Coordinates of C-alpha atoms in Angstrom, one line a residue:
M1 CA 16.7 -216.0 -15.6
E2 CA 17.4 -211.9 -16.9
N3 CA 18.0 -211.6 -20.9
K4 CA 21.6 -210.7 -20.5
E5 CA 22.3 -213.9 -18.6
L6 CA 20.6 -216.4 -20.8
A7 CA 22.7 -214.9 -23.6
I8 CA 25.5 -215.6 -21.6
K9 CA 24.4 -218.9 -21.1
N10 CA 23.0 -220.1 -24.8
D11 CA 26.4 -218.8 -26.0
P12 CA 28.3 -221.6 -27.1
R13 CA 31.8 -220.6 -25.9
K14 CA 33.3 -221.7 -22.2
Y15 CA 33.5 -220.4 -18.9
A16 CA 37.0 -219.4 -18.0
I17 CA 38.3 -220.0 -14.0
Y18 CA 41.3 -217.9 -13.5
S19 CA 43.4 -218.5 -9.9
R20 CA 46.4 -217.2 -9.2
K21 CA 48.7 -217.5 -5.8
S22 CA 51.8 -215.7 -5.1
K23 CA 53.5 -219.0 -2.9
F24 CA 52.1 -222.0 -2.0
T25 CA 50.6 -222.2 1.9
G26 CA 47.9 -225.1 1.8
K27 CA 45.9 -222.5 3.6
G28 CA 43.7 -219.7 3.2
E29 CA 43.0 -218.5 -0.4
S30 CA 44.7 -221.6 -1.7
I31 CA 44.6 -222.4 -6.0
E32 CA 41.8 -225.4 -5.6
N33 CA 39.8 -223.1 -2.6
Q34 CA 39.3 -220.3 -5.5
I35 CA 38.5 -222.5 -8.5
E36 CA 35.6 -224.2 -6.1
L37 CA 34.6 -221.1 -5.0
C38 CA 34.3 -219.7 -9.1
K39 CA 32.2 -222.7 -9.8
Q40 CA 29.9 -222.2 -6.7
F41 CA 29.6 -218.5 -8.1
L42 CA 29.3 -219.5 -11.6
N43 CA 26.4 -222.2 -10.6
S44 CA 24.6 -219.3 -8.8
K45 CA 24.7 -216.7 -11.7
F46 CA 24.0 -219.6 -14.9
E47 CA 22.4 -222.7 -13.7
G48 CA 23.6 -226.0 -14.5
V49 CA 27.3 -225.1 -15.4
T50 CA 29.1 -228.5 -16.3
E51 CA 32.4 -229.5 -16.2
D52 CA 33.0 -229.7 -19.7
E53 CA 31.9 -226.1 -20.1
L54 CA 34.7 -224.8 -17.9
L55 CA 38.5 -224.0 -18.8
V56 CA 40.2 -223.7 -15.9
F57 CA 43.6 -221.6 -15.6
E58 CA 46.2 -222.1 -12.5
D59 CA 49.4 -220.0 -11.9
E60 CA 50.7 -220.8 -8.5
G61 CA 53.6 -219.0 -7.3
Y62 CA 52.8 -215.9 -9.6
S63 CA 53.0 -212.4 -8.6
G64 CA 49.9 -210.3 -9.8
K65 CA 52.0 -207.3 -10.3
N66 CA 52.5 -207.8 -14.3
T67 CA 51.0 -210.2 -16.5
N68 CA 54.1 -212.9 -17.3
R69 CA 52.1 -215.7 -15.9
P70 CA 52.1 -218.7 -18.3
E71 CA 48.3 -219.8 -17.5
F72 CA 47.5 -216.0 -17.7
Q73 CA 48.8 -215.8 -21.1
K74 CA 47.4 -219.4 -22.5
M75 CA 44.0 -217.6 -21.0
L76 CA 44.4 -215.0 -23.0
K77 CA 45.4 -217.3 -26.0
A78 CA 42.2 -219.2 -25.4
I79 CA 40.1 -215.9 -25.5
R80 CA 41.8 -214.5 -29.0
N81 CA 41.1 -218.3 -30.3
N82 CA 37.4 -217.5 -29.9
E83 CA 36.7 -220.1 -27.0
V84 CA 36.3 -217.8 -24.0
K85 CA 32.4 -216.1 -23.2
I86 CA 32.9 -215.2 -19.8
V87 CA 36.1 -215.1 -17.0
A88 CA 35.8 -215.6 -13.4
C89 CA 38.1 -215.1 -10.5
Y90 CA 37.8 -214.9 -6.9
K91 CA 39.0 -211.5 -6.7
M92 CA 40.3 -209.1 -8.8
D93 CA 43.5 -208.8 -7.4
R94 CA 44.0 -212.5 -8.4
I95 CA 43.9 -211.7 -12.1
S96 CA 46.1 -208.1 -11.8
R97 CA 47.4 -205.7 -9.2
N98 CA 48.2 -203.1 -11.7
L99 CA 45.6 -200.6 -12.8
S100 CA 47.0 -199.8 -16.6
D101 CA 47.7 -203.9 -16.7
F102 CA 43.9 -204.7 -15.9
V103 CA 42.8 -201.7 -18.2
E104 CA 44.7 -203.0 -21.0
M105 CA 43.4 -206.5 -20.5
Y106 CA 39.8 -205.7 -20.3
D107 CA 39.7 -203.6 -23.3
E108 CA 41.2 -207.0 -25.0
F109 CA 38.1 -208.4 -23.4
S110 CA 35.4 -206.1 -24.5
D111 CA 36.8 -206.6 -28.2
Y112 CA 35.9 -210.3 -27.6
N113 CA 33.0 -209.6 -26.2
V114 CA 34.1 -211.8 -23.0
E115 CA 32.4 -210.5 -19.6
F116 CA 34.5 -210.5 -16.5
V117 CA 32.9 -211.4 -13.0
S118 CA 34.4 -211.4 -9.5
K119 CA 33.2 -213.6 -7.0
N120 CA 33.9 -211.2 -4.3
D121 CA 33.6 -207.8 -6.4
N122 CA 30.0 -207.8 -7.9
F123 CA 30.4 -205.6 -10.6
D124 CA 28.0 -205.5 -13.5
T125 CA 30.8 -205.0 -16.1
S126 CA 28.3 -204.1 -19.5
T127 CA 27.4 -201.2 -17.3
S128 CA 29.7 -197.8 -17.5
M129 CA 28.9 -197.2 -13.6
G130 CA 30.6 -200.8 -13.2
R131 CA 33.5 -200.6 -15.2
A132 CA 34.2 -197.2 -13.1
M133 CA 33.9 -199.1 -9.9
L134 CA 36.2 -201.8 -11.6
Q135 CA 38.7 -199.2 -12.3
I136 CA 38.5 -197.6 -9.0
T137 CA 38.7 -201.0 -7.1
M138 CA 42.0 -201.6 -9.3
V139 CA 43.6 -198.7 -8.3
F140 CA 43.3 -199.6 -4.8
A141 CA 44.7 -203.0 -5.3
Q142 CA 47.6 -201.2 -7.2
L143 CA 48.1 -198.6 -4.1
E144 CA 48.1 -201.8 -1.7
R145 CA 51.1 -203.7 -3.8
E146 CA 52.7 -200.2 -3.9
T147 CA 51.9 -199.8 0.1
I148 CA 53.4 -203.8 0.9
A149 CA 56.8 -202.5 -1.4
E150 CA 57.6 -199.5 0.5
R151 CA 56.7 -201.6 4.1
I152 CA 59.3 -204.2 2.7
R153 CA 61.6 -201.6 1.9
D154 CA 61.1 -200.0 5.2
N155 CA 62.0 -203.3 6.4
M156 CA 64.6 -203.7 4.5
L157 CA 66.0 -200.3 5.8
E158 CA 65.8 -201.6 9.4
L159 CA 67.4 -204.7 8.8
A160 CA 70.2 -203.4 7.0
K161 CA 71.2 -201.6 10.4
S162 CA 71.9 -205.1 11.9
G163 CA 74.1 -206.3 9.3
R164 CA 73.0 -209.7 9.2
W165 CA 72.7 -211.6 6.1
L166 CA 69.4 -212.3 5.1
G167 CA 69.4 -215.6 3.6
G168 CA 70.3 -216.8 -0.3
T169 CA 72.8 -218.4 -2.1
T170 CA 76.1 -217.6 -0.2
P171 CA 78.9 -215.5 -1.8
T172 CA 81.8 -218.1 -2.5
G173 CA 84.2 -217.7 0.4
Y174 CA 81.8 -218.0 3.0
K175 CA 79.2 -219.8 4.8
S176 CA 75.7 -218.8 6.7
T177 CA 75.9 -219.4 10.5
Q178 CA 73.0 -218.9 12.7
V179 CA 73.7 -216.6 15.9
T180 CA 71.9 -216.1 18.9
G181 CA 69.0 -213.8 18.5
S182 CA 66.2 -212.9 16.1
I183 CA 65.4 -210.3 13.8
T184 CA 62.1 -209.0 12.5
F185 CA 60.9 -208.7 8.9
D186 CA 57.7 -207.8 7.9
G187 CA 56.5 -207.7 11.5
K188 CA 57.6 -211.4 12.1
E189 CA 60.6 -212.6 14.0
R190 CA 63.2 -214.6 12.1
K191 CA 66.4 -216.5 12.8
A192 CA 69.5 -214.5 12.6
Y193 CA 72.4 -215.2 10.4
K194 CA 75.9 -214.0 9.9
L195 CA 78.6 -214.7 7.3
D196 CA 81.6 -217.1 8.2
I197 CA 85.1 -217.5 6.0
V198 CA 85.4 -220.5 4.4
P199 CA 89.4 -220.8 4.0
D200 CA 89.4 -222.7 0.4
E201 CA 87.1 -220.5 -1.0
A202 CA 88.5 -217.3 0.6
K203 CA 92.0 -217.9 -0.8
T204 CA 90.4 -218.5 -4.4
I205 CA 88.6 -215.5 -3.7
K206 CA 91.9 -213.0 -3.2
L207 CA 93.5 -214.9 -6.2
I208 CA 90.7 -213.8 -8.2
Y209 CA 91.5 -210.1 -7.3
S210 CA 95.0 -210.5 -7.4
K211 CA 95.3 -211.8 -11.0
F212 CA 92.8 -208.9 -12.1
L213 CA 94.8 -206.3 -10.6
E214 CA 98.0 -207.9 -12.5
T215 CA 96.6 -208.5 -15.4
K216 CA 93.6 -206.3 -15.7
S217 CA 91.8 -208.4 -17.7
L218 CA 88.7 -210.6 -17.3
T219 CA 89.6 -212.9 -19.9
Q220 CA 93.3 -213.7 -18.8
V221 CA 92.0 -214.5 -15.2
E222 CA 89.3 -216.8 -16.7
T223 CA 92.5 -218.6 -18.7
Y224 CA 94.6 -218.4 -15.8
L225 CA 91.8 -220.1 -13.5
M226 CA 91.1 -222.7 -16.1
Q227 CA 94.4 -223.4 -16.6
N228 CA 95.1 -223.9 -13.1
R229 CA 92.0 -226.2 -12.5
I230 CA 90.8 -224.0 -10.3
K231 CA 86.8 -224.8 -9.6
S232 CA 84.2 -222.7 -8.8
K233 CA 81.9 -223.7 -5.1
F234 CA 79.7 -225.5 -7.6
N235 CA 83.1 -227.6 -9.3
K236 CA 82.4 -225.4 -12.6
D237 CA 84.7 -223.6 -14.3
Y238 CA 84.8 -219.9 -13.8
T239 CA 83.8 -217.8 -16.5
R240 CA 84.1 -214.0 -17.4
F241 CA 80.7 -213.4 -15.9
S242 CA 81.3 -215.5 -12.6
V243 CA 84.4 -213.9 -12.0
R244 CA 83.1 -210.3 -13.0
S245 CA 80.1 -211.0 -10.6
I246 CA 82.7 -211.8 -7.9
L247 CA 84.7 -208.4 -8.6
T248 CA 81.6 -206.5 -8.1
N249 CA 80.5 -207.6 -5.3
P250 CA 80.9 -205.3 -2.1
V251 CA 80.4 -208.1 0.6
Y252 CA 84.7 -208.6 0.1
A253 CA 85.3 -205.2 0.8
T254 CA 86.9 -203.8 3.9
A255 CA 84.2 -201.6 5.5
D256 CA 86.7 -198.6 6.6
S257 CA 86.7 -194.9 6.1
T258 CA 87.9 -195.0 2.3
L259 CA 85.1 -197.3 1.6
L260 CA 82.7 -195.1 3.4
E261 CA 84.1 -191.9 1.0
Y262 CA 83.5 -194.2 -2.3
C263 CA 80.1 -194.7 -1.4
N264 CA 78.9 -191.3 -0.4
D265 CA 80.7 -190.3 -3.7
K266 CA 78.5 -193.3 -5.5
G267 CA 75.5 -191.6 -3.9
I268 CA 75.0 -195.1 -2.0
A269 CA 72.6 -194.9 0.8
V270 CA 74.5 -195.9 4.0
Y271 CA 72.7 -197.1 7.1
A272 CA 75.3 -197.5 9.7
E273 CA 77.5 -194.9 11.9
E274 CA 80.7 -193.6 10.2
S275 CA 82.5 -194.9 13.6
Q276 CA 81.4 -198.2 12.4
F277 CA 83.6 -198.2 9.1
D278 CA 86.6 -199.1 11.3
G279 CA 88.0 -202.0 9.3
K280 CA 87.0 -204.8 11.2
Y281 CA 84.1 -206.0 9.3
G282 CA 82.8 -206.6 5.8
I283 CA 80.0 -204.9 3.6
M284 CA 76.5 -206.0 3.2
A285 CA 74.5 -204.4 0.7
Y286 CA 71.2 -205.1 0.2
N287 CA 68.4 -204.3 -2.8
K288 CA 71.5 -204.5 -5.5
T289 CA 70.0 -206.6 -7.8
A290 CA 66.7 -206.8 -9.7
Q291 CA 65.4 -209.9 -9.1
T292 CA 63.5 -210.8 -13.0
V293 CA 62.0 -214.4 -13.5
G294 CA 63.6 -216.7 -16.2
K295 CA 66.6 -213.6 -16.5
A296 CA 70.0 -213.3 -15.2
N297 CA 69.8 -210.6 -12.1
K298 CA 70.5 -207.3 -13.2
I299 CA 72.6 -204.8 -11.2
K300 CA 70.9 -202.1 -9.8
D301 CA 71.9 -198.5 -10.2
F302 CA 74.1 -197.3 -7.0
S303 CA 71.4 -195.0 -5.8
E304 CA 69.2 -197.6 -5.0
W305 CA 72.0 -199.8 -2.9
I306 CA 71.5 -200.3 1.0
V307 CA 74.7 -200.3 2.4
A308 CA 75.6 -201.4 5.9
V309 CA 78.5 -202.9 7.9
G310 CA 78.2 -206.4 8.1
K311 CA 78.9 -208.9 11.2
H312 CA 81.7 -211.0 8.9
K313 CA 85.4 -210.9 8.2
P314 CA 86.6 -209.2 5.1
L315 CA 88.5 -210.5 2.5
I316 CA 89.8 -207.6 0.4
A317 CA 91.1 -204.1 1.5
S318 CA 89.1 -201.9 0.4
N319 CA 91.6 -199.5 -2.0
D320 CA 91.9 -203.0 -4.0
W321 CA 88.0 -203.2 -4.3
I322 CA 87.6 -199.6 -5.3
T323 CA 90.7 -200.0 -8.0
V324 CA 89.2 -202.7 -9.4
Q325 CA 85.4 -201.2 -9.6
R326 CA 87.5 -198.5 -11.8
L327 CA 89.2 -200.9 -13.5
L328 CA 86.0 -202.8 -14.8
A329 CA 84.5 -199.6 -15.8
Q330 CA 87.3 -199.0 -18.3
N331 CA 87.5 -203.0 -19.4
N332 CA 86.3 -203.8 -22.3
S333 CA 87.1 -207.6 -22.8
K334 CA 88.1 -208.9 -26.1
S335 CA 88.2 -212.9 -26.1
Y336 CA 86.3 -213.3 -28.8
R337 CA 86.2 -211.0 -32.1
Q338 CA 83.0 -212.0 -33.7
P339 CA 82.9 -211.6 -37.6
R340 CA 81.2 -207.9 -38.4
S341 CA 79.2 -209.0 -40.9
N342 CA 77.8 -211.7 -38.8
V343 CA 78.2 -214.4 -41.5
A344 CA 79.5 -217.3 -39.7
L345 CA 76.5 -220.1 -40.5
L346 CA 77.9 -223.1 -38.0
S347 CA 77.6 -221.4 -35.0
G348 CA 76.0 -223.2 -32.5
I349 CA 75.9 -226.6 -34.0
L350 CA 79.7 -226.8 -34.5
Y351 CA 81.3 -228.3 -31.2
C352 CA 85.0 -229.7 -30.5
A353 CA 84.9 -233.5 -30.8
K354 CA 87.9 -233.5 -28.4
C355 CA 86.5 -231.7 -25.4
G356 CA 82.9 -231.0 -26.1
A357 CA 83.1 -227.4 -25.9
F358 CA 81.5 -224.9 -28.8
M359 CA 83.5 -223.9 -31.6
R360 CA 83.2 -220.0 -32.0
P361 CA 83.9 -217.9 -35.3
K362 CA 86.8 -215.4 -34.6
L363 CA 87.8 -212.9 -37.4
T364 CA 91.2 -212.7 -38.9
Q365 CA 92.9 -209.6 -40.7
R366 CA 93.3 -211.9 -44.1
K367 CA 91.0 -211.7 -47.3
N368 CA 90.3 -214.7 -49.2
A369 CA 89.9 -214.6 -53.2
D370 CA 86.7 -213.2 -53.2
G371 CA 87.4 -210.4 -51.0
E372 CA 85.7 -211.7 -47.8
L373 CA 87.3 -211.3 -44.4
I374 CA 88.7 -214.7 -43.4
Y375 CA 87.1 -216.0 -39.9
D376 CA 88.1 -219.4 -38.3
Y377 CA 86.6 -221.6 -35.8
L378 CA 88.1 -222.2 -32.5
C379 CA 87.5 -224.5 -29.6
E380 CA 86.5 -222.2 -26.9
T381 CA 88.0 -224.1 -24.1
K382 CA 91.3 -224.2 -26.1
E383 CA 91.3 -220.1 -26.8
K384 CA 90.3 -219.7 -23.1
S385 CA 93.1 -222.0 -21.2
K386 CA 95.8 -221.1 -24.2
G387 CA 95.8 -224.5 -25.7
M388 CA 96.7 -226.6 -22.1
I389 CA 93.2 -227.9 -21.9
C390 CA 92.5 -228.9 -25.5
D391 CA 94.7 -228.7 -28.4
C392 CA 92.2 -228.8 -31.4
K393 CA 93.1 -227.2 -34.5
R394 CA 91.2 -224.2 -35.6
T395 CA 89.6 -224.7 -39.2
Q396 CA 88.6 -221.9 -42.0
G397 CA 85.2 -221.5 -41.4
N398 CA 84.2 -219.4 -44.7
K399 CA 85.2 -222.8 -46.6
L400 CA 83.8 -225.0 -44.1
D401 CA 80.5 -223.1 -44.3
K402 CA 80.1 -223.5 -48.0
A403 CA 81.5 -227.1 -47.6
I404 CA 78.5 -228.0 -45.5
C405 CA 76.2 -225.8 -47.7
E406 CA 77.4 -227.8 -50.5
E407 CA 77.0 -231.3 -48.8
I408 CA 73.2 -230.5 -47.6
K409 CA 72.1 -229.4 -51.2
N410 CA 73.6 -232.9 -52.5
L411 CA 71.1 -234.4 -50.1
T412 CA 68.2 -232.7 -51.9
F413 CA 69.0 -235.7 -54.9
D414 CA 66.5 -237.8 -55.2
K415 CA 68.3 -241.1 -54.6
S416 CA 70.2 -239.7 -51.9
E417 CA 70.6 -241.6 -48.8
F418 CA 68.7 -238.8 -46.8
S419 CA 65.7 -238.7 -49.3
T420 CA 65.7 -242.8 -48.7
Q421 CA 65.4 -242.3 -44.9
L422 CA 62.7 -240.0 -45.0
K423 CA 60.7 -242.4 -47.2
S424 CA 61.2 -245.2 -44.7
M425 CA 60.6 -242.6 -41.8
E426 CA 57.1 -241.8 -43.5
R427 CA 56.3 -245.3 -44.4
K428 CA 56.9 -246.2 -40.7
L429 CA 54.6 -243.6 -40.0
T430 CA 51.6 -244.4 -41.6
D431 CA 52.2 -247.9 -40.5
S432 CA 52.2 -246.8 -37.1
V433 CA 49.1 -244.9 -37.6
K434 CA 46.8 -247.8 -39.0
E435 CA 48.2 -250.0 -36.2
Y436 CA 46.9 -247.5 -33.6
R437 CA 43.7 -247.3 -35.5
N438 CA 43.6 -250.5 -35.7
N439 CA 43.8 -251.0 -31.8
I440 CA 41.3 -248.8 -31.3
A441 CA 38.5 -250.5 -33.5
N442 CA 39.2 -253.7 -31.5
L443 CA 38.9 -252.2 -28.4
E444 CA 36.0 -250.1 -29.0
K445 CA 34.9 -253.3 -30.4
T446 CA 35.1 -255.0 -27.5
L447 CA 33.9 -252.1 -25.2
N448 CA 30.6 -252.0 -27.3
K449 CA 30.3 -256.0 -26.5
N450 CA 31.0 -254.9 -22.6
N451 CA 28.4 -252.4 -22.3
K452 CA 25.8 -254.9 -24.2
D453 CA 26.6 -257.6 -21.6
I454 CA 26.0 -254.9 -19.0
E455 CA 22.6 -253.8 -20.1
R456 CA 21.5 -257.6 -20.4
L457 CA 23.0 -258.6 -17.0
I458 CA 20.8 -255.3 -15.4
E459 CA 17.7 -256.5 -17.3
S460 CA 18.1 -259.8 -15.7
I461 CA 18.3 -258.5 -12.4
T462 CA 15.2 -256.0 -12.7
S463 CA 13.2 -259.2 -14.3
A464 CA 13.9 -261.4 -11.5
E465 CA 13.5 -259.9 -7.7
N466 CA 15.3 -260.9 -5.3
S467 CA 17.1 -263.8 -7.0
P468 CA 19.6 -266.1 -5.6
A469 CA 21.9 -265.3 -8.7
D470 CA 21.8 -261.6 -8.1
N471 CA 24.9 -261.2 -6.2
L472 CA 27.1 -263.2 -9.2
I473 CA 25.2 -261.0 -11.8
K474 CA 26.1 -257.9 -9.6
E475 CA 30.2 -259.0 -9.3
K476 CA 30.0 -259.7 -13.2
I477 CA 28.6 -255.9 -13.8
N478 CA 31.2 -255.0 -11.6
R479 CA 34.0 -256.7 -13.5
L480 CA 33.1 -255.6 -16.9
S481 CA 32.8 -252.0 -15.8
A482 CA 36.2 -252.1 -14.4
E483 CA 37.5 -253.7 -17.4
N484 CA 35.6 -250.9 -19.8
E485 CA 37.7 -248.2 -17.7
T486 CA 41.0 -249.9 -18.6
I487 CA 39.8 -250.3 -22.3
E488 CA 38.7 -246.4 -22.1
K489 CA 42.0 -245.4 -21.1
Q490 CA 43.8 -247.7 -23.6
I491 CA 41.7 -246.1 -26.4
N492 CA 42.8 -242.7 -25.2
E493 CA 46.3 -243.3 -25.5
N494 CA 46.3 -244.8 -28.6
R495 CA 44.4 -241.7 -29.6
L496 CA 47.5 -239.0 -28.1
A497 CA 49.6 -241.8 -30.1
I498 CA 48.0 -241.0 -33.2
E499 CA 48.1 -236.9 -32.6
N500 CA 51.5 -237.8 -31.6
Q501 CA 52.6 -239.4 -34.8
N502 CA 50.7 -237.0 -36.9
L503 CA 52.5 -233.9 -35.2
S504 CA 56.0 -236.3 -36.3
D505 CA 54.4 -236.7 -40.0
L506 CA 53.8 -232.7 -40.0
N507 CA 57.3 -231.8 -38.8
L508 CA 58.3 -234.9 -41.5
E509 CA 56.5 -232.7 -44.3
I510 CA 57.8 -229.7 -43.6
L511 CA 61.4 -231.5 -43.6
K512 CA 60.6 -232.5 -47.2
S513 CA 59.3 -229.7 -48.1
T514 CA 62.6 -227.5 -46.9
L515 CA 64.5 -230.4 -48.9
E516 CA 62.6 -230.1 -51.9
N517 CA 63.4 -226.5 -52.6
F518 CA 66.7 -226.0 -50.7
S519 CA 69.2 -226.2 -53.9
T520 CA 67.3 -223.9 -55.5
T521 CA 66.8 -221.3 -53.4
F522 CA 69.6 -221.5 -50.3
D523 CA 72.2 -219.5 -52.3
E524 CA 69.5 -216.7 -52.4
M525 CA 68.8 -216.6 -48.6
T526 CA 69.9 -214.2 -45.9
V527 CA 72.3 -215.4 -43.3
E528 CA 70.0 -216.0 -41.0
Q529 CA 67.7 -218.0 -42.7
K530 CA 70.5 -220.0 -44.3
R531 CA 71.5 -220.5 -40.3
V532 CA 67.7 -221.5 -39.8
A533 CA 67.7 -223.9 -42.9
L534 CA 71.0 -225.5 -41.8
K535 CA 69.6 -226.3 -38.9
T536 CA 66.7 -227.9 -40.0
F537 CA 68.8 -230.9 -41.2
I538 CA 72.0 -231.2 -39.2
K539 CA 71.7 -231.9 -35.3
R540 CA 75.4 -231.3 -34.4
I541 CA 78.5 -230.9 -36.1
E542 CA 81.7 -232.0 -34.6
F543 CA 85.7 -231.4 -35.4
D544 CA 88.4 -233.4 -34.2
G545 CA 91.5 -231.1 -35.8
E546 CA 91.0 -233.5 -39.1
N547 CA 87.9 -234.6 -40.1
V548 CA 84.3 -233.0 -39.9
Q549 CA 81.4 -235.1 -38.7
V550 CA 78.3 -234.2 -39.0
Y551 CA 75.2 -235.8 -37.7
M552 CA 71.4 -235.1 -39.0
N553 CA 68.1 -234.8 -37.8
T554 CA 67.5 -238.0 -39.2
D555 CA 70.1 -240.0 -37.8
E556 CA 71.8 -240.3 -40.9
E557 CA 75.9 -239.4 -40.4
F558 CA 78.7 -238.0 -43.1
E559 CA 82.1 -237.3 -42.5
I560 CA 84.1 -234.2 -44.5
N561 CA 87.9 -234.6 -44.3
H562 CA 89.4 -231.3 -42.9
E563 CA 92.6 -231.5 -45.7
E564 CA 89.5 -231.8 -48.7
V565 CA 88.0 -228.8 -47.5
S566 CA 90.8 -226.7 -47.3
A567 CA 91.9 -228.0 -50.8
N568 CA 88.4 -228.4 -52.9
V569 CA 85.0 -226.6 -51.1
K570 CA 82.9 -227.8 -53.9
E571 CA 83.5 -231.5 -54.1
P572 CA 83.8 -232.6 -50.3
K573 CA 84.6 -236.4 -49.5
R574 CA 81.5 -238.3 -48.7
V575 CA 82.1 -241.1 -46.5
D576 CA 79.2 -244.1 -45.6
S577 CA 77.9 -244.0 -42.2
E578 CA 79.1 -247.2 -40.0

């Protein structure tokens, strides 16, 4: 073994194997195959690599175009914690297809003295020539990815000419229906589909457009739909955002000369003959949204859209659809005016007890004695439905925030029920840990006894050749071995329970520490710090128009009377939990 490989072998850190596949197929370069080949590769370079020396990271269903992959990020964390000495992968494009990402990643590897090896790309990254060859390979990997993207776009342009529905969630008002024939996508033949109207849903779409043209307000459309109990195709209330999504979708618009002129003015790429814009069909828009994992899809610039005439019947006249787009461009919804200074403390934890909706802060033009603008908390459902679905009273936010804060400060006294409950929880945690440790001690005692019995039985077999009792002894050895497997599993379960209890104990210590310092430091905190501190103690607050019920993170509850909040902020009434 060469000096460099010997140094790596003697390094106490571990070998990391990284595997990635964009989607599960069950064949080819599967995650499992990549891992197994990397293990064989590592053993060929560094003799005797054991499972204990390996850290395996698997990302299935993630593209290599960026580093937003959970296991990849976990591997980087292990590298930064100095737990990894070498990173192995099946092919370099498994770890990254983006040159800039790879260069940045490899620089970080170098900073932590981590070697990189690829089974199918034999480069020695300790030499300047090896690093240059590595980057050249990455250039071609990125070029391949960009070529694939170009090919997909070219195919999309061809598909656009067909005007077919390409799949995914169908827009409200339509259903997907298979038609005779097929379409070719990325060199493969696929079934062809078109959109057919769903009458009940189509009525809702027409109603939404009609109401928006009438009111010119997303909020008023949302209110109308809620008041009339009109639900989405998924049986949910429409929101301003879902209404906007419907209003901006060109699938509903009639493909005629007016719409063609609009598309040309906006710089939208139109892949259809002018004669096809005859008013008989609707529009199909491709490449309209940017797909981002974990985030809402963002509408792309018009210049990136690809538009064709579809095979479906339209629901909205082109003039109406265009007018809606112009109104939306001018529309600034003012459903809620958040306090400008963002001082409301209970947002996100204050709920309406009547309907379960959030209660949101809304600014008024009045000022209190301290010169602060007064804000109220309003039930979101009541506000949107104009009181038709929920009639919960509003409550003055400035006073309620102060009342809650004063009540939490009172919890810091040593004799408070909250402190008593914390101490009780501490005792329970301590007792639980003792019980788990006793269980482990007893189990280990039984395990050691069984191991000694197994050793004794093995010796008795070897000392007496071909004894009639051999089979009975072997059965007993097997029985004890099976029992040991169960015991080891129970030991691990108890150890895991102790770890969880220790974590709970740590959280409890943080809670206690926050509680001890709360009353003296709270008034000096920023608004954001106050919010975080309150959420440390409070799980949920409910207001029913008369009383405020506060649910603590220790399962304690207390109640504040609404009238007393208004009358005297400093001394809210305390009610024992039921």
